[in-house]
CSV table of C-alpha atoms in Angstrom, one decimal:
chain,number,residue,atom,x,y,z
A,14,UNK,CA,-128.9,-52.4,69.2
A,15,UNK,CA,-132.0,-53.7,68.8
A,16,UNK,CA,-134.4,-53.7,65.4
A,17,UNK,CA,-137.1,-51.6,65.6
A,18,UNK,CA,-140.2,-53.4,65.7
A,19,UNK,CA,-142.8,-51.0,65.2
A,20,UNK,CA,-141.0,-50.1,62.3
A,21,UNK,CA,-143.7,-51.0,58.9
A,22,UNK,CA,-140.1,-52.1,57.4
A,23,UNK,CA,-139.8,-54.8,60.1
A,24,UNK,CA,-143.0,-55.5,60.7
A,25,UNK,CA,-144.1,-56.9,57.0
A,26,UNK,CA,-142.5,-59.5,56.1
A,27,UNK,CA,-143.7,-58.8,52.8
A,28,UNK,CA,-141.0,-56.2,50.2
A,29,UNK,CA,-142.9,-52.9,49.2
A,30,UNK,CA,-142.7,-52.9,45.3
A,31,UNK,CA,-141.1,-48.9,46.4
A,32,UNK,CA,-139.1,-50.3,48.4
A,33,UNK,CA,-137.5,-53.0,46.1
A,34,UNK,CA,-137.4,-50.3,43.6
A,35,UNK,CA,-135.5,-48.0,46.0
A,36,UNK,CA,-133.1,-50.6,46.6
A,37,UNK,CA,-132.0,-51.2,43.0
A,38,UNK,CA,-132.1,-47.4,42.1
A,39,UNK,CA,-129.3,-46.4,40.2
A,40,UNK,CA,-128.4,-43.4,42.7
A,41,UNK,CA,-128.4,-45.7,45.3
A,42,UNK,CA,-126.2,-48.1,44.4
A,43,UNK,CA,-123.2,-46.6,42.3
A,44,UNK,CA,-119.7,-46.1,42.7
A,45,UNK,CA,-116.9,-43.7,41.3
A,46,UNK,CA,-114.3,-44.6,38.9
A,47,UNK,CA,-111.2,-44.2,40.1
A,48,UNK,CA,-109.2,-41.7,39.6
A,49,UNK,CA,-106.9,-43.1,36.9
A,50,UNK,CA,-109.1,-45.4,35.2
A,51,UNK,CA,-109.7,-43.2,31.9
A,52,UNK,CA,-105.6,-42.8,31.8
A,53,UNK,CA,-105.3,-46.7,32.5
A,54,UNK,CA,-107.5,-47.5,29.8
A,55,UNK,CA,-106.1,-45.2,27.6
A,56,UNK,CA,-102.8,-46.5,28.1
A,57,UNK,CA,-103.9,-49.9,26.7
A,58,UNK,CA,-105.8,-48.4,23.8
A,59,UNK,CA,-102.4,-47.1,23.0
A,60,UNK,CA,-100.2,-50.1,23.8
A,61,UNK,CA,-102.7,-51.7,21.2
A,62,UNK,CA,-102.8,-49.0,18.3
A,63,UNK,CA,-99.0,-49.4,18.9
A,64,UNK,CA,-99.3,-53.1,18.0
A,65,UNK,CA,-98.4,-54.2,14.1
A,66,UNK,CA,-100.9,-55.2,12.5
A,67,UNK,CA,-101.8,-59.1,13.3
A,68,UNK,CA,-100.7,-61.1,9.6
A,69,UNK,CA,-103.2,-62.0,7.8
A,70,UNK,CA,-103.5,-65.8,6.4
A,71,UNK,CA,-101.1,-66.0,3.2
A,72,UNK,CA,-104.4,-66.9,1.2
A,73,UNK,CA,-102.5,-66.5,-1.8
A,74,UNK,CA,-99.9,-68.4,-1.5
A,75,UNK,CA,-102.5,-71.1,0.2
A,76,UNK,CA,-104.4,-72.0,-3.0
A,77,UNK,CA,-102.5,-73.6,-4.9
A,78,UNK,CA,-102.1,-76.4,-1.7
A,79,UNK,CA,-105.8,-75.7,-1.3
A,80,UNK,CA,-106.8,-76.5,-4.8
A,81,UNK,CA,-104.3,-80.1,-5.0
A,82,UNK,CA,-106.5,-80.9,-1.5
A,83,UNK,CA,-109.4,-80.5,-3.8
A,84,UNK,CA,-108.1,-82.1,-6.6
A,85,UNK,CA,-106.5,-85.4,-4.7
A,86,UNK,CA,-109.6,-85.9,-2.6
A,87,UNK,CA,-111.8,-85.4,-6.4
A,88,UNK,CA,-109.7,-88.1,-7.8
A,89,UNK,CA,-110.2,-90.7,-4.4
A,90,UNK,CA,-113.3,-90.1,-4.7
A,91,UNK,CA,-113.4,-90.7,-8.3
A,92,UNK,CA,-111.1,-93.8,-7.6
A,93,UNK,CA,-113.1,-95.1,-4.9
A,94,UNK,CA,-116.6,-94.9,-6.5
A,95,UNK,CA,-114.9,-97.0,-10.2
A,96,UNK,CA,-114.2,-99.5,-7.9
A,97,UNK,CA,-117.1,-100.0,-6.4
A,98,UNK,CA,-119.2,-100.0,-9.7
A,99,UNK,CA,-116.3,-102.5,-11.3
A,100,UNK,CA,-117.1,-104.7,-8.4
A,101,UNK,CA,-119.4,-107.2,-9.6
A,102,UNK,CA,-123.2,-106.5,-8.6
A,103,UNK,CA,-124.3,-109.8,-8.3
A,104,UNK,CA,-122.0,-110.6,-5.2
A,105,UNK,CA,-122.7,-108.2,-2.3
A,106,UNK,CA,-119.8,-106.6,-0.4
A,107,UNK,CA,-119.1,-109.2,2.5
A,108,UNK,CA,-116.8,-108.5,5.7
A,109,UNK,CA,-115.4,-112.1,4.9
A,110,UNK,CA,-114.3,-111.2,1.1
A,111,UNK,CA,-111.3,-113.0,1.0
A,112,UNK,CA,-107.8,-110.8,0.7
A,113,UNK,CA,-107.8,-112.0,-2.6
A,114,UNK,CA,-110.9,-111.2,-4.1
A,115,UNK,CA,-110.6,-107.1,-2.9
A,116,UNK,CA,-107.4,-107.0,-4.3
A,117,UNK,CA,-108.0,-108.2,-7.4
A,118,UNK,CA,-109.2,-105.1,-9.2
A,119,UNK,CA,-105.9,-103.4,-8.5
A,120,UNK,CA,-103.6,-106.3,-8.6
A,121,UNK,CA,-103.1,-107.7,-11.8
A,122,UNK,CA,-100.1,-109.5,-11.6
A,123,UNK,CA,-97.0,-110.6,-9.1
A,124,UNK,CA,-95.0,-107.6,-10.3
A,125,UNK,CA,-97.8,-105.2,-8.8
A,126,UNK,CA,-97.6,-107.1,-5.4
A,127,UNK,CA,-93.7,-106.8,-5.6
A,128,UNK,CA,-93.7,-103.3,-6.1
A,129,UNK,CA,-96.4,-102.9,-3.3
A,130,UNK,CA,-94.2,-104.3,-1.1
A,131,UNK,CA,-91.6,-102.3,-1.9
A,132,UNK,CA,-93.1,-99.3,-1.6
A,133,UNK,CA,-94.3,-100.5,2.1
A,134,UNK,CA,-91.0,-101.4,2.8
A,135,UNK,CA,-89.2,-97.5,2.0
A,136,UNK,CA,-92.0,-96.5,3.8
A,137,UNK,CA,-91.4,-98.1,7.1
A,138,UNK,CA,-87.9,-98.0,6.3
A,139,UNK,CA,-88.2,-94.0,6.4
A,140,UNK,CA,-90.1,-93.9,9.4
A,141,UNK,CA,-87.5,-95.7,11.3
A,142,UNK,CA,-85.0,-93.5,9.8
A,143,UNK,CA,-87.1,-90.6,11.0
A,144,UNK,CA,-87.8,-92.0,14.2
A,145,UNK,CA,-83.7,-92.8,14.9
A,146,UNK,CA,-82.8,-89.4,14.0
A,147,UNK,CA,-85.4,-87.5,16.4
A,148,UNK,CA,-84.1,-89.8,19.1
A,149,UNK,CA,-80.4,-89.3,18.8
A,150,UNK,CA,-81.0,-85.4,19.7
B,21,UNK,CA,-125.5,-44.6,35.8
B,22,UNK,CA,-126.6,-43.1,32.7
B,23,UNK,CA,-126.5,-39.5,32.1
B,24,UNK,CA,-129.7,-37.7,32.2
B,25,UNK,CA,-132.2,-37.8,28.8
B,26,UNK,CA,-131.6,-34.6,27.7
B,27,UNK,CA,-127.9,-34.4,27.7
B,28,UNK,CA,-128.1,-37.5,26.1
B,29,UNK,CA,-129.2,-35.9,23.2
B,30,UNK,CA,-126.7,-33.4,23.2
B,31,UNK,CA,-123.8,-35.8,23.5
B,32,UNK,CA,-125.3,-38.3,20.8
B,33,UNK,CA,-123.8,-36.1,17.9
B,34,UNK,CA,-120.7,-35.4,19.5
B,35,UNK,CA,-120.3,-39.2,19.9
B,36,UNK,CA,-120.7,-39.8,16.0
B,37,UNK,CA,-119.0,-37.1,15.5
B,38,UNK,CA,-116.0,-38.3,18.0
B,39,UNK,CA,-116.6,-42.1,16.8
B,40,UNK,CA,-115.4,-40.9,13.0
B,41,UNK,CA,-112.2,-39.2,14.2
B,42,UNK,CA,-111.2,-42.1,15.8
B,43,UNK,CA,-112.1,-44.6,12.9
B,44,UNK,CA,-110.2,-42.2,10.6
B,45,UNK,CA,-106.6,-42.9,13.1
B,46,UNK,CA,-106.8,-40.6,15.8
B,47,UNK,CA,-106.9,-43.1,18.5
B,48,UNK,CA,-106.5,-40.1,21.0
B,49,UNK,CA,-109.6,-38.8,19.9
B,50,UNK,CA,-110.7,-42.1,21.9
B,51,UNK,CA,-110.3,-40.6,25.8
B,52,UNK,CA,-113.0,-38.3,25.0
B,53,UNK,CA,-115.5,-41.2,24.6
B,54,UNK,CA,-113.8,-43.3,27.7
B,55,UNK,CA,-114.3,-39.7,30.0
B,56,UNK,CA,-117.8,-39.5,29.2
B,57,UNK,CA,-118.8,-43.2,29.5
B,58,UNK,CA,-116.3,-44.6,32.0
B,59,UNK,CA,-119.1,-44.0,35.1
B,60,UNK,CA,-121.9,-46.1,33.3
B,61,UNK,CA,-120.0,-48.8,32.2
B,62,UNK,CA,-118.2,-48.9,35.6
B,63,UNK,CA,-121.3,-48.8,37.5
B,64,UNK,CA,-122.9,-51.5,34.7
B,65,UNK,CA,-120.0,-53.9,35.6
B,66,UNK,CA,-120.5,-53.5,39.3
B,67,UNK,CA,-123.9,-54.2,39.6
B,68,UNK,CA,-123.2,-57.5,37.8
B,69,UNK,CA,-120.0,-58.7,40.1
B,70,UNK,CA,-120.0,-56.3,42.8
B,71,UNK,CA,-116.9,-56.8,42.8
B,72,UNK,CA,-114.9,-52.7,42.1
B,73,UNK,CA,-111.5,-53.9,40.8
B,74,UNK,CA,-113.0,-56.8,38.7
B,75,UNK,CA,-116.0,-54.2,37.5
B,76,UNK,CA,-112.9,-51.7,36.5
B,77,UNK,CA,-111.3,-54.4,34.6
B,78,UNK,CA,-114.6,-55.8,32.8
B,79,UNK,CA,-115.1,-52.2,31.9
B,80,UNK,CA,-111.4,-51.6,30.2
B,81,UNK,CA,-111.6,-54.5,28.2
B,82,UNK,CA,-115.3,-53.4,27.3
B,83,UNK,CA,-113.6,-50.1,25.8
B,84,UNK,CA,-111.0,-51.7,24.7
B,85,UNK,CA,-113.4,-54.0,22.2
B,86,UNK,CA,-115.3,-50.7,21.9
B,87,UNK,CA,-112.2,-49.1,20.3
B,88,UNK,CA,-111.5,-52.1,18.3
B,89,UNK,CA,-115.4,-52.9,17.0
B,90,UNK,CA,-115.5,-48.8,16.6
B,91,UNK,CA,-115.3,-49.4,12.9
B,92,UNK,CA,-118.8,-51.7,13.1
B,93,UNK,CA,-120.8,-49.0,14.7
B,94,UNK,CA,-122.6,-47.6,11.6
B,95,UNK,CA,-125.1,-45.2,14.0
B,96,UNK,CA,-127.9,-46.9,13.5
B,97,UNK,CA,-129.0,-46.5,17.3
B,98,UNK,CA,-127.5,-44.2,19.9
B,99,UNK,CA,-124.0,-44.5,20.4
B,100,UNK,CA,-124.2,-45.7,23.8
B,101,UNK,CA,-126.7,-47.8,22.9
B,102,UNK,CA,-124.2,-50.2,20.8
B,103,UNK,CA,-121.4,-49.3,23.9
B,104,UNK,CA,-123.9,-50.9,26.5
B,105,UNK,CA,-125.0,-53.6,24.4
B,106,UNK,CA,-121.1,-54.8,23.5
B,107,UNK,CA,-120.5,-54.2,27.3
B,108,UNK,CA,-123.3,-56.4,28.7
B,109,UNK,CA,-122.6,-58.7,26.4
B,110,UNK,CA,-119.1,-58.9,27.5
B,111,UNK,CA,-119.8,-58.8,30.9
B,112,UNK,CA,-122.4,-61.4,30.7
B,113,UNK,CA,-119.5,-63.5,29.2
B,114,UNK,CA,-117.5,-62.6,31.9
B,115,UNK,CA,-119.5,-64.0,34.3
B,116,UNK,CA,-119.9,-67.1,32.7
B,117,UNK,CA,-116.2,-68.3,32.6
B,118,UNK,CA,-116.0,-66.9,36.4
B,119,UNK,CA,-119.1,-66.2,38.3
B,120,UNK,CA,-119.9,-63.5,40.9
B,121,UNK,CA,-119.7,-64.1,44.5
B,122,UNK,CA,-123.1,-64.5,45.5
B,123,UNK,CA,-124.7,-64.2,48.3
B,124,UNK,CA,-128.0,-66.6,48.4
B,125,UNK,CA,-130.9,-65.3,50.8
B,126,UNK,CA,-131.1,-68.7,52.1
B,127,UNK,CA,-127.7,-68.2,53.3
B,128,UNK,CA,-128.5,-65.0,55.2
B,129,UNK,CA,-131.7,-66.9,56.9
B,130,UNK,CA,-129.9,-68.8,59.5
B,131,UNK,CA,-127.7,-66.4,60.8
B,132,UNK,CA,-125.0,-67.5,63.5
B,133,UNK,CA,-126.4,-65.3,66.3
B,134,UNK,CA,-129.8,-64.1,65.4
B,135,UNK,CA,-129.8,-60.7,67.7
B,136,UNK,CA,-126.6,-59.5,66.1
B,137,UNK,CA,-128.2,-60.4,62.3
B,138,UNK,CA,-131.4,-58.8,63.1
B,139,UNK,CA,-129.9,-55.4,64.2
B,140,UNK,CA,-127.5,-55.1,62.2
B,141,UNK,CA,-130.4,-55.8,59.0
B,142,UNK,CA,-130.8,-51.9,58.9
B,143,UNK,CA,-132.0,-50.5,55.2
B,144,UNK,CA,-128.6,-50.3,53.6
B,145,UNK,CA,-127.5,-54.1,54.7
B,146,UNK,CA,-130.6,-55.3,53.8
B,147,UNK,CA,-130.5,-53.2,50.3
B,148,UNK,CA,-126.9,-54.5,49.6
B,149,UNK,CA,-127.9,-58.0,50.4
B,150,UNK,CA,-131.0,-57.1,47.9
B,151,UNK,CA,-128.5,-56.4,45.1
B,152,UNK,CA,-126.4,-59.4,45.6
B,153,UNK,CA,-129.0,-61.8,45.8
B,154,UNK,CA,-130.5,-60.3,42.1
B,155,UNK,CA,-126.7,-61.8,41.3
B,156,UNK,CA,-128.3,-65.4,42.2
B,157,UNK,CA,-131.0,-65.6,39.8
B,158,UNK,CA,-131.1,-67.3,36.5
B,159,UNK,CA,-129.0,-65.6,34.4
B,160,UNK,CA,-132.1,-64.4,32.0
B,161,UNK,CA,-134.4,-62.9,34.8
B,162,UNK,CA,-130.8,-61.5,36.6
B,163,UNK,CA,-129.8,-59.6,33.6
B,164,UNK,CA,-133.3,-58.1,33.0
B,165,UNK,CA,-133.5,-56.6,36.7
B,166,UNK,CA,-130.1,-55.2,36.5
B,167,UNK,CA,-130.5,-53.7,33.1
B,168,UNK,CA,-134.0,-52.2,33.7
B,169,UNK,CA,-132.7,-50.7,37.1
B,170,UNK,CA,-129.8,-49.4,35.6
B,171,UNK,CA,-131.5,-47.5,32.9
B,172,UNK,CA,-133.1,-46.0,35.5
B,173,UNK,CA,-136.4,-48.1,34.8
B,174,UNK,CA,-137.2,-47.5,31.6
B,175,UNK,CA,-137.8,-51.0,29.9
B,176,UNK,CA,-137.1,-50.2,26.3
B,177,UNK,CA,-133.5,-49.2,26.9
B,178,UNK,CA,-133.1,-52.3,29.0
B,179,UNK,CA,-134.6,-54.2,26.1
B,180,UNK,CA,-132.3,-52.6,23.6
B,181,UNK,CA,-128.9,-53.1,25.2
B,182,UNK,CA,-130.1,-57.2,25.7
B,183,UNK,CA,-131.5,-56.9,22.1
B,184,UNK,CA,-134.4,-58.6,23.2
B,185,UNK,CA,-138.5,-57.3,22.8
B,186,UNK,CA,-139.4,-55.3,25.4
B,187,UNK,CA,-142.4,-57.5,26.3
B,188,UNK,CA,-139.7,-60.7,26.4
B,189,UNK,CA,-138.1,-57.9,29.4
B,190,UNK,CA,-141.2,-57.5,31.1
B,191,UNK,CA,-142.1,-60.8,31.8
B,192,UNK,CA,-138.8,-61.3,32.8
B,193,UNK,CA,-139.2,-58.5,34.7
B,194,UNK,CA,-142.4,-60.0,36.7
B,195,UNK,CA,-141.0,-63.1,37.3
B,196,UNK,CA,-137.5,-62.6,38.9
B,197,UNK,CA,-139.0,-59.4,40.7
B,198,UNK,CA,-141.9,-62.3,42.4
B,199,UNK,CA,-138.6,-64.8,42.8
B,200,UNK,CA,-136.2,-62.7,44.6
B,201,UNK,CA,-139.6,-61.4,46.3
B,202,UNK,CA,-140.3,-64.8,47.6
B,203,UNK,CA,-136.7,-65.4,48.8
B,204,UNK,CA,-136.2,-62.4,50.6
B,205,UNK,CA,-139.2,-61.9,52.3
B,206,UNK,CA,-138.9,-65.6,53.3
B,207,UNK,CA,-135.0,-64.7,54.7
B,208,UNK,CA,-136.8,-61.4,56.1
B,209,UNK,CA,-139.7,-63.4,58.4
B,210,UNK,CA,-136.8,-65.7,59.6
B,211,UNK,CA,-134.7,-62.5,60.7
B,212,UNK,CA,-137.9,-60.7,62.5
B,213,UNK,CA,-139.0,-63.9,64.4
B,214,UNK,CA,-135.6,-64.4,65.6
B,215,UNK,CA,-135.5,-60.6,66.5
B,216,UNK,CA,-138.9,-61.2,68.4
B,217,UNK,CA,-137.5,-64.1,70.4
B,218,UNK,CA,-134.5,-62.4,71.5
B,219,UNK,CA,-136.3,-60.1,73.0
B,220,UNK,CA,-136.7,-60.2,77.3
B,221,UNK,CA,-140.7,-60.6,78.6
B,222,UNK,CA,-140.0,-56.8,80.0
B,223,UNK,CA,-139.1,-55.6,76.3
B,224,UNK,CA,-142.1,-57.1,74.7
B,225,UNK,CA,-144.5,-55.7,77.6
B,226,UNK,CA,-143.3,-52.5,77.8
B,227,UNK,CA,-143.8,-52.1,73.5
């Protein structure tokens, strides 16, 4: 079959605004439900009023964690900014500053080193521990 | 398609009116509201995936967020008003975590044999192809053609369900009505011409 030529539709190449309107119409271009589509979405309405309740967050019991949070990272903060006033102002925080010299505002004497390395040393110590443990299951 | 203006009316009330029961626990009360709208928000969905069993599932989920939301409709516009709005919305999400297939003009252009394209261009191949290729505008100018032609052309209501100003739709409008123009009339001359040189010396004499 061959297009009709003498057709106006064939022979503009231009789209009548009516035309493109026609096109798009609503009535011209709609389908039908089908036939179940009410009961199928009623049946997940359903399945979902059926559902409990989704829990809500435990904000309660939450704040007291929330509030240490708040406190611990007040008190590093706090921590952090003494130090750097006790630092002394005249010397300008260098990348080269010497193990030493940083430690010096919290190490005081040889005990304080001992006991930092003994704390380092459960820690690791309990990591390994940890680490064996999940590895022999 | 949307039902007609003055039943519209009617039905607003009973909405509300069906909309409370529903917020109040009887979830039943619900099918009333999914009878009356299923057909719009079918037909909404199809025209943006043309696709029937993904535009049946766009539209359950759009109820089923309608049913869930029902509680955040406080009637300050028409019922369906907020129903089309969540559903386009959804639907334009939809299509943005998996597109339609489209089908670009450009594509139908070069047709494998041109005698078979050009006859079988008749009005409803060359309307679907129409529809389809509205699917392969930017998303801003696609969504304004579709809404304004499925509210039966009425710019407002289009502008109300993309809660956008109606003059924001109508320049919208204009310009992806001149783009998809452009593109199909371009497709359009390529189909004719190759229609023309199909035809034998005979044909063309005898027209």
């Amino acid at each position: 079959m061959k297009p009709n030529l003498t057709s106006p539709r064939f022979n503009s190449p231009e789209l009548p605004e009516a035309e493109f309107d026609c096109a798009l119409a609503t009535d011209r271009d709609a389908i039908l439900p089908s036939s179940g589509f009410a009961d199928s979405v009623m049946a997940a309405v359903s399945h979902e009023a059926s559902m409990p309740p989704p829990i809500a967050f435990p904000l309660r019991r939450a704040l007291p964690g929330f509030a240490a949070v708040v406190v611990a990272l007040g008190v590093l903060i706090a921590a952090i900014v003494g130090l750097l006033r006790s630092a002394p102002a005249q010397h300008p925080v260098s990348f080269s500053m010497s193990l030493q010299t940083m430690a010096a505002p919290i190490l005081h004497d040889a005990s304080d080193v001992l006991w930092l390395a003994l704390s380092l040393a459960v820690s690791v110590g309990s990591l390994l521990f940890c680490r064996r443990l999940i590895s022999t299951r | 398609m949307p039902p007609q203006p003055e039943a519209h009316c009617v039905d607003a009330a009973s909405d509300e009116a069906i909309v409370a029961r529903v917020v109040a626990g009887d979830t039943m009360a619900f099918e009333a509201i999914v009878r009356r709208w299923q057909s719009p928000l079918v037909n909404l969905a199809w025209r943006f995936c043309r696709d029937r069993a993904r535009a049946e599932e766009m539209a359950q989920e759009a109820f089923l967020r309608a049913w869930r939301n029902l509680a955040q409709f406080r009637g300050d516009s028409a019922f369906s008003t907020w129903l089309f709005a969540l559903a386009a919305n959804l639907y334009r999400t939809e299509l943005r975590r998996i597109p339609a297939t489209m089908q670009s003009l450009d594509e139908i252009a070069e047709p494998e044999d041109p005698i078979v394209a050009g006859a079988a261009l008749d009005q409803s191949s060359r309307d679907e192809s129409l529809r389809r290729a509205v699917l392969s505008l930017p998303v801003k100018y696609r969504d304004a053609i579709l809404l304004f032609y499925f509210h039966e052309q009425d710019v407002p209501a289009a502008a109300r369900t993309l809660r956008i100003p109606d003059g924001t739709v109508k320049a919208r409008l204009f310009r992806g009505r001149e783009l998809l123009r452009k593109k199909f009339s371009r497709a359009r001359r390529a189909t004719t011409f190759a229609g023309v040189a199909a035809q034998t010396p005979k044909e063309v004499q005898s027209r």
